[in-house]
Amino acid sequence: MPDLDLSQPRQWISEAEGVAILTGAGISAESGVPTFRGAGGLWNNFRAEDLATPEAFARDPRLVWEWYDWRRGEIAKALPNPAHKALVQLEIRKRIFTLITQNVDGLHDRAGSGKILKLHGDIWRLRCLRCGANWPDRRVPLPKLPPHCQCGGVARPGVVWFGEPLPDGMMKEAEHAAAAARVFLVIGTSANVYPAAGLIPFARHSGARVIEINTGETPYTNLADCSLRGPAGEILPQLIG
Ligand code: OAD
């Protein structure tokens, strides 16, 4: 654990009636789920435009599904880590609380978090391209790729791809939560992908204290009231516990 002075951010968190949180892939790194950018990041070895766009799926649904099926397999082996669990404790304590995540891995659900806005969807859900049905499916591996809906239509992963809008109304709800928060915790995100990253300056300008937890720097490190450098699984339990 890096030697950090946590007294000021601890006080901000304990005094705040409302807290909102933005998490990214870094919070699941210590669970063994690869991040997208940085060392070992998925986008170092795979091209997003081949695998995570509607055009890629239209071109080759099986290829896209093979990649998602592989990721589902990796995530299925992972368990929530102390960072996910600390956020559950924080939720129990706060009257006003929203966890906004860019992660599709479902580890916040498995840890026991209740109020979650999944900005980029959920890898454990499928959606039919023909009838629009949307359902959970946790089978690993999926028995047939691409999977099909009961109506016979092809199903796609229930995630948001590049170039697609976020789920209906969710960004508004996230902004509402950010505006209502006295403390905005930003955990394990490179803050490169919009509109999610825009919540950080939005929360700051709405009057929240921004606390960043990340192993590295981000474009918003300087805007944060406090930036804690180190692994979320080590810092968060001390910050919240
Ligand atoms: P990234 O992979 O871009 O960034 C992960 C961040 O976590 C980096 O800033 C790392 O420094 C940090 N990090 C790594 N390990 C950490 C640890 N143990 N503790 C704390 N921080 C750690 O992931 P996101 O910011 O989530 O979107 O990426 C945003 C979006 O880009 C994803 O939701 C996905 C991706 O393309 C879509 O697929 C639409």
CSV table of C-alpha atoms and ligand atoms in Angstrom, one decimal:
chain,number,residue,atom,x,y,z
A,1,MET,CA,0.0,0.0,0.0
A,2,PRO,CA,1.5,3.4,-1.0
A,3,ASP,CA,2.0,5.8,1.9
A,4,LEU,CA,-1.0,8.2,1.4
A,5,ASP,CA,-2.5,10.7,3.7
A,6,LEU,CA,-6.2,9.8,3.6
A,7,SER,CA,-7.4,11.9,6.4
A,8,GLN,CA,-8.8,14.8,4.3
A,9,PRO,CA,-10.7,12.6,1.7
A,10,ARG,CA,-11.9,10.3,4.5
A,11,GLN,CA,-13.4,13.3,6.2
A,12,TRP,CA,-15.1,14.6,3.0
A,13,ILE,CA,-16.6,11.2,2.5
A,14,SER,CA,-17.8,10.7,6.0
A,15,GLU,CA,-19.4,14.2,6.1
A,16,ALA,CA,-21.1,14.0,2.7
A,17,GLU,CA,-24.8,13.2,2.7
A,18,GLY,CA,-24.7,12.3,-1.0
A,19,VAL,CA,-22.0,10.4,-2.8
A,20,ALA,CA,-21.7,9.4,-6.5
A,21,ILE,CA,-19.1,7.2,-8.0
A,22,LEU,CA,-17.8,6.6,-11.5
A,23,THR,CA,-15.9,3.4,-12.0
A,24,GLY,CA,-13.9,2.0,-14.9
A,25,ALA,CA,-12.0,-1.2,-15.8
A,26,GLY,CA,-9.3,-0.4,-13.3
A,27,ILE,CA,-11.5,-1.3,-10.4
A,28,SER,CA,-11.8,-4.9,-11.7
A,29,ALA,CA,-8.0,-5.2,-12.6
A,30,GLU,CA,-7.2,-6.8,-9.2
A,31,SER,CA,-10.0,-9.3,-9.8
A,32,GLY,CA,-8.0,-10.4,-12.9
A,33,VAL,CA,-10.2,-8.8,-15.5
A,34,PRO,CA,-8.1,-7.0,-18.2
A,35,THR,CA,-8.4,-3.3,-18.7
A,36,PHE,CA,-8.7,-1.7,-22.1
A,37,ARG,CA,-5.8,0.7,-22.1
A,38,GLY,CA,-2.3,0.6,-20.5
A,39,ALA,CA,-0.2,-2.4,-19.8
A,40,GLY,CA,-2.0,-5.6,-20.7
A,41,GLY,CA,-5.0,-3.6,-22.1
A,42,LEU,CA,-7.4,-5.3,-24.5
A,43,TRP,CA,-7.0,-2.5,-27.1
A,44,ASN,CA,-3.3,-3.2,-27.3
A,45,ASN,CA,-4.0,-6.6,-28.9
A,46,PHE,CA,-7.5,-6.1,-30.5
A,47,ARG,CA,-8.9,-3.4,-32.7
A,48,ALA,CA,-12.1,-1.8,-31.3
A,49,GLU,CA,-13.4,-1.2,-34.8
A,50,ASP,CA,-13.2,-4.9,-35.6
A,51,LEU,CA,-15.0,-6.0,-32.4
A,52,ALA,CA,-16.9,-3.3,-30.7
A,53,THR,CA,-18.9,-1.4,-33.3
A,54,PRO,CA,-22.3,-2.1,-34.9
A,55,GLU,CA,-20.5,-2.2,-38.3
A,56,ALA,CA,-18.2,-5.0,-37.1
A,57,PHE,CA,-21.2,-7.0,-35.9
A,58,ALA,CA,-23.0,-6.6,-39.2
A,59,ARG,CA,-19.9,-7.7,-41.0
A,60,ASP,CA,-19.0,-10.7,-38.9
A,61,PRO,CA,-21.3,-11.5,-36.0
A,62,ARG,CA,-19.6,-14.8,-35.2
A,63,LEU,CA,-16.1,-13.1,-34.9
A,64,VAL,CA,-17.6,-10.5,-32.6
A,65,TRP,CA,-19.4,-13.1,-30.5
A,66,GLU,CA,-16.2,-15.3,-30.2
A,67,TRP,CA,-14.5,-12.3,-28.6
A,68,TYR,CA,-17.3,-11.6,-26.2
A,69,ASP,CA,-17.7,-15.3,-25.4
A,70,TRP,CA,-14.0,-15.4,-24.5
A,71,ARG,CA,-14.3,-12.3,-22.4
A,72,ARG,CA,-17.4,-13.8,-20.6
A,73,GLY,CA,-15.2,-16.8,-19.8
A,74,GLU,CA,-12.4,-14.7,-18.4
A,75,ILE,CA,-14.9,-12.6,-16.3
A,76,ALA,CA,-16.7,-15.7,-15.1
A,77,LYS,CA,-13.4,-16.8,-13.4
A,78,ALA,CA,-13.1,-13.5,-11.5
A,79,LEU,CA,-14.5,-12.5,-8.1
A,80,PRO,CA,-15.3,-9.1,-6.7
A,81,ASN,CA,-12.2,-7.6,-4.9
A,82,PRO,CA,-12.0,-5.4,-1.8
A,83,ALA,CA,-12.6,-2.3,-3.9
A,84,HIS,CA,-16.0,-3.6,-5.1
A,85,LYS,CA,-16.9,-4.6,-1.6
A,86,ALA,CA,-15.9,-1.3,0.0
A,87,LEU,CA,-18.4,0.5,-2.3
A,88,VAL,CA,-21.2,-1.8,-1.0
A,89,GLN,CA,-20.3,-0.7,2.6
A,90,LEU,CA,-20.4,2.9,1.5
A,91,GLU,CA,-23.9,2.5,-0.1
A,92,ILE,CA,-25.2,1.1,3.1
A,93,ARG,CA,-24.1,4.2,5.0
A,94,LYS,CA,-25.2,6.9,2.6
A,95,ARG,CA,-28.8,8.2,2.1
A,96,ILE,CA,-28.0,9.5,-1.3
A,97,PHE,CA,-25.8,7.2,-3.3
A,98,THR,CA,-25.4,6.2,-7.0
A,99,LEU,CA,-22.8,4.0,-8.5
A,100,ILE,CA,-22.2,4.8,-12.1
A,101,THR,CA,-20.0,2.3,-13.9
A,102,GLN,CA,-18.6,1.9,-17.4
A,103,ASN,CA,-17.9,-1.7,-16.7
A,104,VAL,CA,-19.9,-4.5,-18.3
A,105,ASP,CA,-18.5,-7.3,-16.1
A,106,GLY,CA,-21.2,-7.4,-13.4
A,107,LEU,CA,-18.7,-7.5,-10.6
A,108,HIS,CA,-20.5,-4.6,-8.8
A,109,ASP,CA,-23.7,-6.7,-8.8
A,110,ARG,CA,-21.9,-9.8,-7.6
A,111,ALA,CA,-20.3,-7.8,-4.7
A,112,GLY,CA,-23.8,-6.7,-3.6
A,113,SER,CA,-24.1,-3.1,-4.9
A,114,GLY,CA,-27.8,-2.1,-5.3
A,115,LYS,CA,-28.1,1.2,-7.1
A,116,ILE,CA,-26.0,0.9,-10.3
A,117,LEU,CA,-26.2,2.8,-13.5
A,118,LYS,CA,-24.5,0.6,-16.2
A,119,LEU,CA,-23.6,3.2,-18.8
A,120,HIS,CA,-22.1,0.7,-21.2
A,121,GLY,CA,-24.5,-2.1,-20.6
A,122,ASP,CA,-24.0,-5.6,-19.3
A,123,ILE,CA,-22.0,-8.4,-20.9
A,124,TRP,CA,-24.3,-11.0,-19.2
A,125,ARG,CA,-27.4,-9.7,-21.1
A,126,LEU,CA,-28.3,-10.4,-24.8
A,127,ARG,CA,-30.5,-8.4,-27.1
A,128,CYS,CA,-32.4,-9.6,-30.1
A,129,LEU,CA,-31.8,-7.6,-33.3
A,130,ARG,CA,-35.1,-8.6,-34.7
A,131,CYS,CA,-37.7,-8.2,-31.9
A,132,GLY,CA,-35.7,-6.1,-29.4
A,133,ALA,CA,-36.1,-8.7,-26.6
A,134,ASN,CA,-33.5,-8.3,-23.9
A,135,TRP,CA,-32.6,-11.1,-21.5
A,136,PRO,CA,-29.9,-12.4,-19.1
A,137,ASP,CA,-27.8,-15.4,-20.1
A,138,ARG,CA,-24.8,-16.4,-17.9
A,139,ARG,CA,-23.8,-19.6,-19.8
A,140,VAL,CA,-20.1,-19.9,-20.5
A,141,PRO,CA,-19.4,-20.8,-23.2
A,142,LEU,CA,-22.6,-20.0,-25.1
A,143,PRO,CA,-23.7,-23.2,-26.8
A,144,LYS,CA,-24.0,-21.7,-30.3
A,145,LEU,CA,-22.4,-18.6,-31.8
A,146,PRO,CA,-24.0,-16.3,-32.7
A,147,PRO,CA,-26.8,-17.0,-30.2
A,148,HIS,CA,-30.4,-16.6,-31.3
A,149,CYS,CA,-33.6,-15.3,-29.8
A,150,GLN,CA,-36.8,-17.4,-29.4
A,151,CYS,CA,-38.2,-15.4,-32.3
A,152,GLY,CA,-35.4,-16.7,-34.5
A,153,GLY,CA,-33.6,-13.4,-34.7
A,154,VAL,CA,-29.8,-13.0,-34.1
A,155,ALA,CA,-28.9,-11.8,-30.6
A,156,ARG,CA,-26.1,-9.3,-29.9
A,157,PRO,CA,-24.2,-8.7,-26.6
A,158,GLY,CA,-26.1,-6.3,-24.3
A,159,VAL,CA,-23.3,-3.7,-24.3
A,160,VAL,CA,-22.8,-0.3,-25.8
A,161,TRP,CA,-20.5,-0.2,-28.8
A,162,PHE,CA,-18.4,2.7,-30.1
A,163,GLY,CA,-20.6,5.1,-32.1
A,164,GLU,CA,-23.8,4.0,-30.2
A,165,PRO,CA,-25.8,6.1,-27.8
A,166,LEU,CA,-26.0,5.1,-24.1
A,167,PRO,CA,-29.1,3.4,-22.9
A,168,ASP,CA,-32.2,5.7,-22.9
A,169,GLY,CA,-32.2,8.3,-20.2
A,170,MET,CA,-29.2,6.9,-18.4
A,171,MET,CA,-26.9,9.8,-18.9
A,172,LYS,CA,-29.5,12.2,-17.6
A,173,GLU,CA,-29.9,10.0,-14.5
A,174,ALA,CA,-26.1,9.9,-14.1
A,175,GLU,CA,-25.9,13.7,-14.3
A,176,HIS,CA,-28.6,14.0,-11.8
A,177,ALA,CA,-26.7,11.8,-9.4
A,178,ALA,CA,-23.5,13.7,-10.0
A,179,ALA,CA,-25.2,17.0,-9.4
A,180,ALA,CA,-26.7,15.8,-6.1
A,181,ALA,CA,-23.4,14.5,-4.7
A,182,ARG,CA,-21.1,16.3,-2.3
A,183,VAL,CA,-18.4,13.8,-3.1
A,184,PHE,CA,-17.7,12.3,-6.5
A,185,LEU,CA,-15.3,9.3,-6.4
A,186,VAL,CA,-13.6,8.5,-9.7
A,187,ILE,CA,-12.1,5.0,-9.6
A,188,GLY,CA,-10.0,3.1,-12.1
A,189,THR,CA,-10.9,4.9,-15.3
A,190,SER,CA,-8.6,6.4,-17.9
A,191,ALA,CA,-11.3,9.1,-18.4
A,192,ASN,CA,-10.9,8.9,-22.2
A,193,VAL,CA,-14.3,7.8,-23.3
A,194,TYR,CA,-17.3,10.2,-23.5
A,195,PRO,CA,-19.9,11.0,-22.5
A,196,ALA,CA,-18.9,9.0,-19.3
A,197,ALA,CA,-15.7,11.0,-18.7
A,198,GLY,CA,-17.7,14.3,-18.9
A,199,LEU,CA,-19.3,13.4,-15.6
A,200,ILE,CA,-16.1,14.3,-13.8
A,201,PRO,CA,-16.0,18.1,-14.7
A,202,PHE,CA,-19.8,18.1,-14.5
A,203,ALA,CA,-19.7,16.9,-10.9
A,204,ARG,CA,-16.9,19.3,-10.0
A,205,HIS,CA,-18.8,22.3,-11.5
A,206,SER,CA,-21.9,21.2,-9.7
A,207,GLY,CA,-20.1,21.6,-6.4
A,208,ALA,CA,-18.8,18.1,-5.6
A,209,ARG,CA,-15.4,17.3,-4.2
A,210,VAL,CA,-13.8,15.1,-6.8
A,211,ILE,CA,-11.6,12.3,-5.4
A,212,GLU,CA,-9.7,10.2,-8.0
A,213,ILE,CA,-8.2,6.8,-7.3
A,214,ASN,CA,-6.0,5.4,-10.0
A,215,THR,CA,-2.6,3.7,-10.4
A,216,GLY,CA,-1.7,6.4,-13.0
A,217,GLU,CA,-2.5,9.9,-14.1
A,218,THR,CA,-5.6,10.8,-16.1
A,219,PRO,CA,-6.7,13.9,-18.0
A,220,TYR,CA,-8.7,14.9,-14.9
A,221,THR,CA,-6.0,14.4,-12.3
A,222,ASN,CA,-5.4,18.1,-12.1
A,223,LEU,CA,-9.1,18.9,-11.7
A,224,ALA,CA,-9.6,16.5,-8.8
A,225,ASP,CA,-9.6,17.9,-5.3
A,226,CYS,CA,-7.6,14.9,-4.3
A,227,SER,CA,-5.8,12.3,-6.4
A,228,LEU,CA,-4.9,9.0,-4.7
A,229,ARG,CA,-2.3,7.1,-6.7
A,230,GLY,CA,-2.4,3.3,-6.2
A,231,PRO,CA,-4.5,0.2,-6.5
A,232,ALA,CA,-8.2,0.6,-5.8
A,233,GLY,CA,-8.4,-2.7,-3.9
A,234,GLU,CA,-5.9,-1.4,-1.4
A,235,ILE,CA,-6.9,2.3,-1.1
A,236,LEU,CA,-10.7,2.0,-1.0
A,237,PRO,CA,-11.1,-0.2,2.0
A,238,GLN,CA,-8.9,2.3,4.0
A,239,LEU,CA,-10.7,5.3,2.6
A,240,ILE,CA,-14.2,4.0,3.4
A,241,GLY,CA,-13.6,1.5,6.2
B,1,OAD,P1,-9.3,1.9,-19.3
B,1,OAD,O1,-8.7,0.5,-19.6
B,1,OAD,O2,-9.3,2.9,-20.4
B,1,OAD,O3,-8.6,2.5,-18.0
B,1,OAD,C1,-8.3,1.8,-16.9
B,1,OAD,C2,-7.8,2.7,-15.9
B,1,OAD,O4,-7.6,2.0,-14.6
B,1,OAD,C3,-6.4,3.4,-16.2
B,1,OAD,O5,-6.4,4.8,-16.0
B,1,OAD,C4,-5.4,2.7,-15.2
B,1,OAD,O6,-4.4,3.5,-14.8
B,1,OAD,C5,-6.4,2.4,-14.1
B,1,OAD,N1,-6.0,1.2,-13.2
B,1,OAD,C6,-5.5,0.0,-13.6
B,1,OAD,N2,-5.4,-0.8,-12.6
B,1,OAD,C7,-5.9,-0.2,-11.5
B,1,OAD,C8,-6.1,-0.5,-10.1
B,1,OAD,N3,-5.7,-1.7,-9.7
B,1,OAD,N4,-6.6,0.4,-9.3
B,1,OAD,C9,-6.9,1.6,-9.8
B,1,OAD,N5,-6.8,2.0,-11.1
B,1,OAD,C10,-6.3,1.1,-11.9
B,1,OAD,O7,-10.8,1.6,-18.8
B,1,OAD,P2,-12.0,2.5,-18.8
B,1,OAD,O8,-11.7,3.9,-18.4
B,1,OAD,O9,-13.1,1.8,-18.0
B,1,OAD,O10,-16.0,1.1,-23.5
B,1,OAD,O11,-12.5,2.5,-20.3
B,1,OAD,C11,-13.6,3.2,-20.7
B,1,OAD,C12,-14.3,2.5,-21.8
B,1,OAD,O12,-13.4,2.3,-22.9
B,1,OAD,C13,-14.8,1.1,-21.5
B,1,OAD,O13,-16.0,1.1,-20.8
B,1,OAD,C14,-14.9,0.5,-22.8
B,1,OAD,C15,-13.6,0.9,-23.4
B,1,OAD,O14,-13.4,0.9,-24.7
B,1,OAD,C16,-16.7,0.4,-24.4
B,1,OAD,O15,-16.4,-0.7,-24.8
B,1,OAD,C17,-17.8,1.2,-25.0
